[in-house]
Amino acid sequence: MHFSRVLGLGVIAVTLASCAAQTSDHTGTHADDFGTPVGTQSVKAGGDLVMGLSAEPDRLDPTTSSSLYTRYVMNSICEKLYDNDSSGKLVPQLATALPTVSQDGLTVTIPLRTGVKFADGTPFDAAAVQTSLQRHLTLKTSQRTSEMGPIASIDVQSPTEVVVHYKQPFAPLTAALADRAGMIMSPAELTKAGDNFGDHPVCVGPFKFAERVPQTSIKVERDPLYYDAAQVHLDTITYRIMTDANIRATNLRSGDIQVADTISPQDVDALTKESNLRVLQARGLNFRGLYLNIGNVDGAGKPAKPIDTPLAKDARVREALSLSIDRNALAATVFNSWYEPACTPIVPQSTYATPAGIACPAYDPEKSKKLLAEAGVQTPYKVKLQVQNSPDQLRYVQALQAGVAAGGFELEIVPTEYSTLLDVQKRGTYEALFLGWSGRIDPDANISRFLTTGSSGNYTGYSSQALDDLLGQAARTTDTGPPRGPVRAGGDAHPEGQPVPLHLP
């Protein structure tokens, strides 16, 4: 079986013929285990893999998708220019090497594989790459535009080279091309299907799309045209939509599914004791968190407008809510220490993490109440919180509801279907919502997407010219070390820092 590794949340479970049982310690120090060898079992050709997905993917279109679960499916049928290996290092996939970059950082040349075909037989070449990248950049409903940076043009230099010209240097490009912005679609199918491409996606991949039954399943089948088809051993993969964690666990035990993307922390310890199951844990780049709407009135990416509530207008109220959350207690009691608090867009295990950059606000409900008093709001202050209608997410926000009461808040919990929650987030028809982000290897995409003015992923309506300038400045440098001097909005980094190549070789 050959397909891209997905950096995902928490733990997954895989059924195996036999393996040693494992135990867990409830200390929050569970060791990562992502597919260590099991016995001497040999790989056999053929077979059908059934995977339980904890939510239904949105449309299978890499340009418009904003769902982690869509990525799970698309990774099997739609390869990218680059990928992340098991250590988080960027490696070529449909490209043949990391990009070469001009001295001024404005011209990025990407070398491409030869002899590759899309699942419909269309040749893969630089023109096809140009078509997909241009669609990611300019389609009105694209979720990729801000991820690709300030591109001036995308040109074909030869059948095996595509050139991206920038208005300003943009260091995170290669990392962006290791995700959906780097997924390349058949130009023939794009011409044929247009905006409906996601109904029958055609890309380069070990598998090709077969069928989708809404709210039930998605099936992919082995693609004989794939350039490395000899290493693809499964005949099909069926992704079954199973939103209930208990049902996923039951189906794993019965063998009706062989893999589940996420296992509830409530089930993990019991599953690890079963000899025919294997729990694979890997720290991810992702997070779940609260989104507070402070200006998204007309939809993400549109100009921010005032919202006349204390939560939206007064930073003291938002700080008070943050101080009312006991993150460590929630992780330990709700998730049995299988998850850990992550309080900034930079996850603790990232190579870019620093103590200051990942610090959590201290739990301080008394200070929260003082801030609410200073803001002149009546307590308990009511906040309507929308959340995915799944047992684990509801369990978390119910514990959150009880916890923030000590700080002067009253949460009204509104269970919402996952696909509806994604739409609510984009349209801005919410006060607060609890939702996840699958994370990116370059922290720029965990920050700029959400906080840059006008970004298609700026779901909260935040806008700050000073922050826009700082994020833009950060995206233009390849120095991964801390600043050695003052960093000013709109200015250049201190010249003393020794540049360390990040994503621009």
XYZ file of C-alpha atoms in Angstrom:
505
model
C 0.000 0.000 0.000
C 1.457 3.361 -0.986
C -0.019 6.705 -0.120
C 0.945 9.906 1.625
C 1.248 10.034 5.366
C -1.407 12.152 7.036
C -0.424 14.147 10.107
C -3.587 13.793 12.126
C -5.114 14.324 15.530
C -4.521 12.146 18.549
C -4.737 8.440 17.970
C -6.010 6.073 15.337
C -6.702 2.381 15.608
C -5.942 -0.287 13.041
C -7.097 -3.897 13.116
C -4.382 -6.467 12.519
C -4.289 -10.234 12.373
C -2.251 -10.319 15.548
C -0.106 -8.041 17.633
C 1.043 -7.529 21.153
C -1.314 -5.696 23.487
C -0.199 -2.285 24.705
C -0.976 -0.334 27.817
C -1.281 3.343 28.621
C -0.386 5.257 31.754
C -2.764 8.259 32.010
C 0.215 10.495 32.712
C 0.033 12.558 29.533
C 3.366 11.092 28.336
C 2.100 8.446 25.919
C 4.840 7.487 23.481
C 4.272 8.183 19.818
C 3.779 5.055 17.743
C 3.081 5.555 14.075
C 3.280 2.182 12.399
C 6.226 0.390 13.997
C 6.693 -3.105 12.498
C 4.421 -5.879 13.704
C 5.851 -9.401 13.568
C 6.926 -10.877 10.236
C 3.679 -10.493 8.329
C 4.232 -10.113 4.598
C 2.356 -7.742 2.318
C -0.164 -9.479 0.066
C -1.624 -8.108 -3.144
C -5.317 -7.313 -3.349
C -7.997 -6.719 -0.781
C -10.437 -4.038 0.267
C -9.674 -1.689 3.152
C -12.577 -0.106 5.019
C -11.831 3.002 7.057
C -14.221 4.682 9.486
C -14.251 8.471 9.152
C -15.447 10.486 12.142
C -17.078 13.166 9.965
C -18.217 13.511 6.377
C -15.767 15.315 4.089
C -16.864 18.420 2.265
C -16.630 18.517 -1.530
C -13.646 16.556 -2.875
C -12.069 19.620 -4.442
C -8.587 20.557 -3.182
C -9.116 24.195 -4.169
C -12.258 24.798 -2.113
C -11.982 22.205 0.647
C -11.567 23.240 4.282
C -12.116 19.828 5.893
C -9.479 17.555 7.396
C -11.607 14.576 6.407
C -11.506 15.606 2.761
C -7.726 15.586 2.998
C -7.819 11.986 4.252
C -9.622 10.927 1.081
C -7.787 13.249 -1.305
C -4.368 12.069 -0.124
C -5.107 8.657 -1.627
C -6.176 10.004 -5.036
C -4.494 13.386 -5.481
C -0.745 13.689 -5.000
C 0.968 17.001 -4.326
C 4.102 18.646 -5.616
C 5.682 18.064 -2.198
C 4.961 16.027 0.913
C 5.977 15.735 4.573
C 7.918 12.609 5.500
C 7.506 10.826 8.832
C 9.905 13.252 10.520
C 8.087 16.320 9.188
C 10.732 17.070 6.545
C 9.609 18.419 3.169
C 10.297 16.002 0.299
C 9.374 15.961 -3.418
C 6.323 14.028 -4.573
C 5.187 15.096 -8.056
C 8.183 17.411 -8.126
C 11.647 15.885 -8.434
C 13.502 18.214 -6.061
C 12.921 21.154 -3.758
C 12.450 24.429 -5.648
C 15.336 26.578 -6.784
C 14.981 30.240 -5.895
C 16.494 33.332 -7.460
C 18.865 35.478 -5.420
C 16.159 38.095 -4.853
C 13.630 35.453 -3.764
C 11.110 36.478 -6.425
C 11.445 33.570 -8.872
C 10.772 29.999 -7.777
C 11.396 27.142 -10.225
C 9.849 23.730 -9.576
C 11.181 20.651 -11.454
C 8.571 18.000 -12.272
C 8.322 14.252 -12.781
C 8.134 12.891 -16.306
C 6.175 9.934 -17.674
C 3.266 10.524 -15.278
C -0.421 10.355 -16.206
C -3.576 11.464 -14.485
C -6.208 8.827 -13.740
C -8.043 9.788 -16.958
C -4.917 9.297 -19.076
C -4.131 13.005 -19.481
C -0.356 13.638 -19.410
C 1.061 15.321 -16.320
C 3.306 18.243 -17.273
C 4.122 21.838 -16.403
C 1.043 23.158 -18.214
C -1.180 20.947 -16.047
C 0.594 22.191 -12.918
C 0.180 25.794 -14.049
C -3.566 25.239 -14.570
C -4.072 23.821 -11.060
C -1.926 26.417 -9.304
C -3.716 29.212 -11.143
C -7.078 27.761 -10.079
C -5.938 27.515 -6.446
C -4.818 31.141 -6.626
C -7.732 32.799 -8.408
C -10.933 30.760 -8.063
C -13.460 32.911 -6.228
C -14.285 30.173 -3.714
C -10.661 29.042 -3.231
C -9.426 28.319 0.276
C -5.824 28.199 -0.996
C -5.266 31.773 -2.169
C -3.771 33.175 1.025
C -1.627 30.032 1.491
C 0.224 30.700 -1.771
C 1.416 34.207 -0.994
C 1.742 37.336 -3.193
C 2.135 35.628 -6.581
C 2.599 37.853 -9.624
C 2.375 35.101 -12.257
C 2.775 31.370 -12.864
C 4.612 30.399 -16.056
C 5.640 27.269 -17.938
C 9.383 27.288 -18.565
C 9.460 23.837 -20.177
C 7.292 20.700 -20.035
C 9.179 19.705 -16.879
C 9.491 23.064 -15.115
C 6.954 25.527 -13.775
C 8.030 28.960 -12.553
C 6.267 31.016 -9.893
C 7.012 34.748 -9.900
C 6.419 36.706 -6.705
C 5.755 40.354 -5.958
C 7.619 39.827 -2.671
C 9.587 36.810 -1.428
C 7.396 34.167 0.191
C 9.284 31.555 2.207
C 6.350 29.236 3.106
C 5.565 28.282 -0.522
C 7.069 24.792 -0.451
C 5.202 23.959 2.755
C 1.959 25.164 1.157
C 2.627 22.950 -1.873
C 2.928 19.969 0.486
C -0.767 20.340 1.219
C -3.866 20.976 -0.868
C -2.350 23.999 -2.627
C 0.094 21.516 -4.167
C -2.529 19.002 -5.315
C -2.580 18.889 -9.114
C -5.833 18.154 -10.961
C -6.390 16.833 -14.459
C -6.771 19.849 -16.767
C -9.059 17.809 -19.007
C -11.435 17.117 -16.110
C -11.257 20.731 -14.948
C -12.312 21.873 -18.422
C -15.088 19.303 -18.493
C -16.431 19.724 -14.941
C -15.498 23.276 -13.974
C -16.845 24.132 -10.520
C -18.236 20.589 -10.255
C -14.764 19.002 -10.291
C -15.276 17.791 -6.714
C -18.152 15.539 -7.806
C -15.701 13.308 -9.697
C -12.125 14.387 -8.911
C -9.333 13.236 -11.247
C -5.705 13.561 -10.174
C -2.477 11.566 -9.989
C -2.522 9.054 -7.162
C -2.233 5.417 -6.138
C -6.040 5.282 -6.185
C -8.724 6.969 -8.250
C -12.187 8.127 -7.300
C -14.917 5.507 -7.778
C -18.118 6.663 -6.102
C -19.639 8.659 -3.260
C -22.859 7.963 -1.382
C -23.641 11.176 0.546
C -23.547 10.818 4.337
C -22.605 7.146 3.929
C -19.328 6.394 2.139
C -16.669 7.294 -0.418
C -14.901 4.609 -2.437
C -11.589 4.786 -4.289
C -9.991 2.052 -6.397
C -6.469 1.177 -7.473
C -5.295 3.252 -10.439
C -3.390 1.122 -12.993
C -2.013 4.304 -14.622
C -0.243 5.409 -11.436
C 3.509 5.771 -11.980
C 4.330 3.538 -8.992
C 1.399 1.127 -9.370
C 3.539 -1.909 -8.507
C 3.749 -0.642 -4.923
C -0.021 -0.284 -4.529
C -1.364 -3.551 -3.155
C -4.952 -2.805 -2.154
C -7.758 -3.020 -4.710
C -10.024 -0.472 -3.035
C -10.418 1.744 0.000
C -13.898 2.525 1.288
C -14.266 5.468 3.665
C -17.375 4.908 5.752
C -18.864 7.927 7.512
C -19.208 6.999 11.187
C -19.664 10.064 13.358
C -20.274 8.151 16.594
C -17.019 7.148 18.322
C -18.701 4.197 20.045
C -19.864 2.848 16.697
C -16.354 3.200 15.246
C -14.900 1.280 18.185
C -17.564 -1.422 17.905
C -16.925 -1.833 14.188
C -13.205 -2.112 14.799
C -13.779 -4.886 17.291
C -16.073 -6.745 14.914
C -13.760 -6.331 11.937
C -16.374 -4.494 9.865
C -13.817 -1.699 9.493
C -10.052 -2.108 9.636
C -9.032 1.495 10.383
C -10.608 4.439 12.193
C -9.200 7.921 11.734
C -9.756 9.060 15.335
C -10.555 7.044 18.420
C -12.244 8.590 21.422
C -9.921 8.917 24.434
C -12.754 7.226 26.338
C -12.153 4.045 24.283
C -8.415 4.008 23.741
C -7.314 2.331 26.957
C -9.751 -0.537 26.484
C -8.806 -0.986 22.821
C -5.092 -1.161 23.593
C -5.738 -4.288 25.659
C -7.292 -6.197 22.758
C -4.803 -8.491 21.053
C -6.213 -8.078 17.533
C -6.094 -4.270 17.586
C -3.216 -1.845 17.317
C -3.414 1.764 18.440
C -1.124 4.100 16.557
C -0.446 7.456 18.186
C 1.394 10.383 16.661
C 1.591 13.964 17.773
C 0.086 16.198 15.131
C 0.383 19.763 13.935
C -3.255 20.466 14.593
C -5.451 21.973 17.254
C -9.014 22.488 18.324
C -10.000 25.793 19.770
C -12.517 28.554 20.296
C -13.232 30.993 17.493
C -14.775 34.286 18.631
C -16.477 36.349 15.937
C -15.362 39.969 16.239
C -15.963 41.211 12.688
C -16.970 38.472 10.240
C -20.339 39.847 9.139
C -20.370 39.307 5.370
C -18.268 36.159 5.163
C -14.605 35.213 5.556
C -12.312 37.329 3.397
C -14.757 40.234 3.187
C -14.004 43.551 4.960
C -14.548 43.317 8.704
C -17.524 45.159 10.184
C -18.335 46.029 13.800
C -20.405 43.595 15.846
C -22.255 45.303 18.683
C -21.607 42.911 21.567
C -19.167 43.221 24.482
C -17.459 39.982 23.409
C -16.755 41.367 19.936
C -15.969 44.960 20.937
C -14.029 44.637 24.175
C -10.740 42.739 24.379
C -11.124 42.571 28.170
C -14.141 40.293 27.792
C -12.222 37.959 25.462
C -9.236 37.923 27.808
C -11.566 37.116 30.694
C -12.955 34.134 28.792
C -9.429 32.872 28.147
C -8.506 33.236 31.827
C -11.606 31.220 32.762
C -10.397 28.105 30.931
C -8.392 25.554 32.931
C -6.714 23.913 29.945
C -4.645 21.357 31.845
C -7.607 20.134 33.862
C -9.760 19.788 30.743
C -7.099 17.795 28.892
C -6.617 15.468 31.840
C -10.250 14.887 32.778
C -12.059 14.977 29.429
C -9.387 13.393 27.241
C -7.667 11.165 29.812
C -4.377 12.962 29.061
C -4.260 11.623 25.496
C -4.293 15.211 24.227
C -2.258 18.137 25.491
C -3.031 21.862 25.773
C -1.873 23.957 22.836
C -2.443 27.628 23.449
C -1.013 29.326 20.377
C -0.897 28.595 16.634
C 2.534 26.990 17.159
C 2.074 23.489 18.555
C 4.447 22.467 21.367
C 6.316 19.790 19.360
C 7.017 22.101 16.409
C 10.651 22.883 15.638
C 9.565 26.531 15.740
C 8.234 26.319 19.301
C 9.743 28.487 22.032
C 8.674 28.775 25.678
C 7.186 32.212 25.036
C 5.624 31.122 21.763
C 3.632 28.251 23.267
C 2.894 29.622 26.731
C -0.648 29.111 28.045
C -2.470 31.833 29.949
C -2.742 30.936 33.624
C -6.156 29.823 34.847
C -7.377 32.800 36.861
C -11.178 33.031 37.276
C -10.884 35.813 39.856
C -9.013 38.040 37.402
C -11.628 37.114 34.798
C -14.412 38.449 36.996
C -12.456 41.651 37.630
C -12.014 42.203 33.890
C -15.722 41.665 33.292
C -16.469 44.200 36.020
C -14.089 46.711 34.425
C -15.832 46.146 31.075
C -19.167 46.906 32.743
C -20.937 43.756 31.576
C -23.603 41.925 33.502
C -22.592 38.524 34.851
C -22.920 35.747 34.202
C -22.051 36.904 30.690
C -23.827 34.674 28.169
C -22.022 33.319 25.102
C -23.638 31.090 22.471
C -21.151 28.357 21.503
C -21.665 26.143 18.447
C -19.895 22.790 18.424
C -19.754 19.639 16.340
C -22.524 17.237 17.297
C -20.270 14.379 18.399
C -19.903 12.797 21.849
C -16.257 13.798 22.406
C -16.764 17.404 21.346
C -19.955 17.734 23.383
C -18.242 16.197 26.389
C -15.463 18.773 26.109
C -17.677 21.849 25.800
C -19.913 20.638 28.619
C -16.843 20.473 30.865
C -15.808 23.862 29.489
C -19.264 25.206 30.285
C -18.922 24.123 33.901
C -15.385 25.481 34.181
C -15.886 28.992 32.788
C -18.827 29.579 35.118
C -16.283 30.282 37.863
C -14.970 33.164 35.775
C -18.374 34.755 35.262
C -19.481 33.190 31.961
C -22.537 31.196 30.957
C -22.107 29.103 27.799
C -25.131 28.144 25.735
C -24.124 25.011 23.823
C -25.556 24.586 20.315
C -24.774 21.142 18.784
C -24.267 21.489 15.019
C -23.540 19.030 12.211
C -19.939 19.206 11.007
C -20.662 20.321 7.434
C -23.015 23.014 8.733
C -20.382 24.162 11.222
C -17.882 24.686 8.398
C -20.448 26.805 6.538
C -21.313 28.781 9.672
C -17.628 29.489 10.230
C -17.131 30.811 6.689
C -20.320 32.910 6.643
C -19.728 34.365 10.111
C -23.162 33.447 11.423
C -21.900 32.586 14.892
C -20.864 34.232 18.131
C -18.413 31.543 19.248
C -17.638 28.089 17.888
C -15.395 25.190 18.816
C -13.660 23.678 15.802
C -10.342 22.228 14.751
C -7.584 22.985 12.263
C -5.442 20.211 10.849
C -2.269 22.270 11.050
C 0.634 22.996 8.719
C 4.328 22.287 8.995
C 5.184 25.977 8.497
C 3.578 28.053 11.285
C 2.821 30.843 8.816
C -0.176 28.837 7.597
C -1.363 28.357 11.179
C -1.275 32.113 11.771
C -1.596 34.186 8.601
C -4.561 32.217 7.314
C -6.614 33.146 10.372
C -5.360 36.621 11.227
C -4.362 38.396 8.012
C -6.838 41.010 6.855
C -8.870 39.722 3.921
C -7.678 36.100 4.135
C -10.201 33.495 3.006
C -9.507 31.726 6.302
C -9.983 34.791 8.502
C -13.180 33.437 10.030
C -13.266 35.794 13.023
C -12.995 39.095 11.146
C -9.770 40.122 12.880
C -7.927 43.004 11.232
C -4.696 44.738 12.254
C -2.361 46.526 9.846
C 0.511 46.195 12.326
C 0.080 42.421 12.485
C -0.372 42.205 8.712
C 2.995 43.932 8.305
C 4.735 41.643 10.810
C 3.325 38.478 9.258
C 4.279 39.684 5.806
C 7.785 40.418 7.037
C 8.050 36.961 8.612
C 6.944 35.303 5.377
C 9.769 37.021 3.497
C 12.577 35.600 5.606
C 14.121 32.141 5.813
C 15.741 32.766 9.191
C 14.308 30.267 11.689
C 16.158 31.668 14.685
C 14.762 34.208 17.180
C 15.208 37.915 16.355
C 18.523 39.322 17.558
C 17.285 42.853 17.566
C 14.072 44.849 17.295
C 11.487 43.712 14.787
C 9.219 46.516 13.655
C 5.945 46.391 11.819
C 6.616 47.289 8.214
C 10.397 47.145 8.737
C 13.140 44.652 8.056
C 14.476 42.031 10.434
C 17.646 42.906 12.300
C 20.567 42.200 9.934
C 22.687 40.355 12.493
C 20.666 37.118 12.318
C 22.415 34.330 10.402
C 19.929 33.059 7.775
C 19.032 29.374 8.072
C 17.321 27.822 5.018
C 13.721 26.985 5.791
C 11.682 26.243 2.698
C 13.695 28.215 0.180
C 16.853 26.185 -0.474
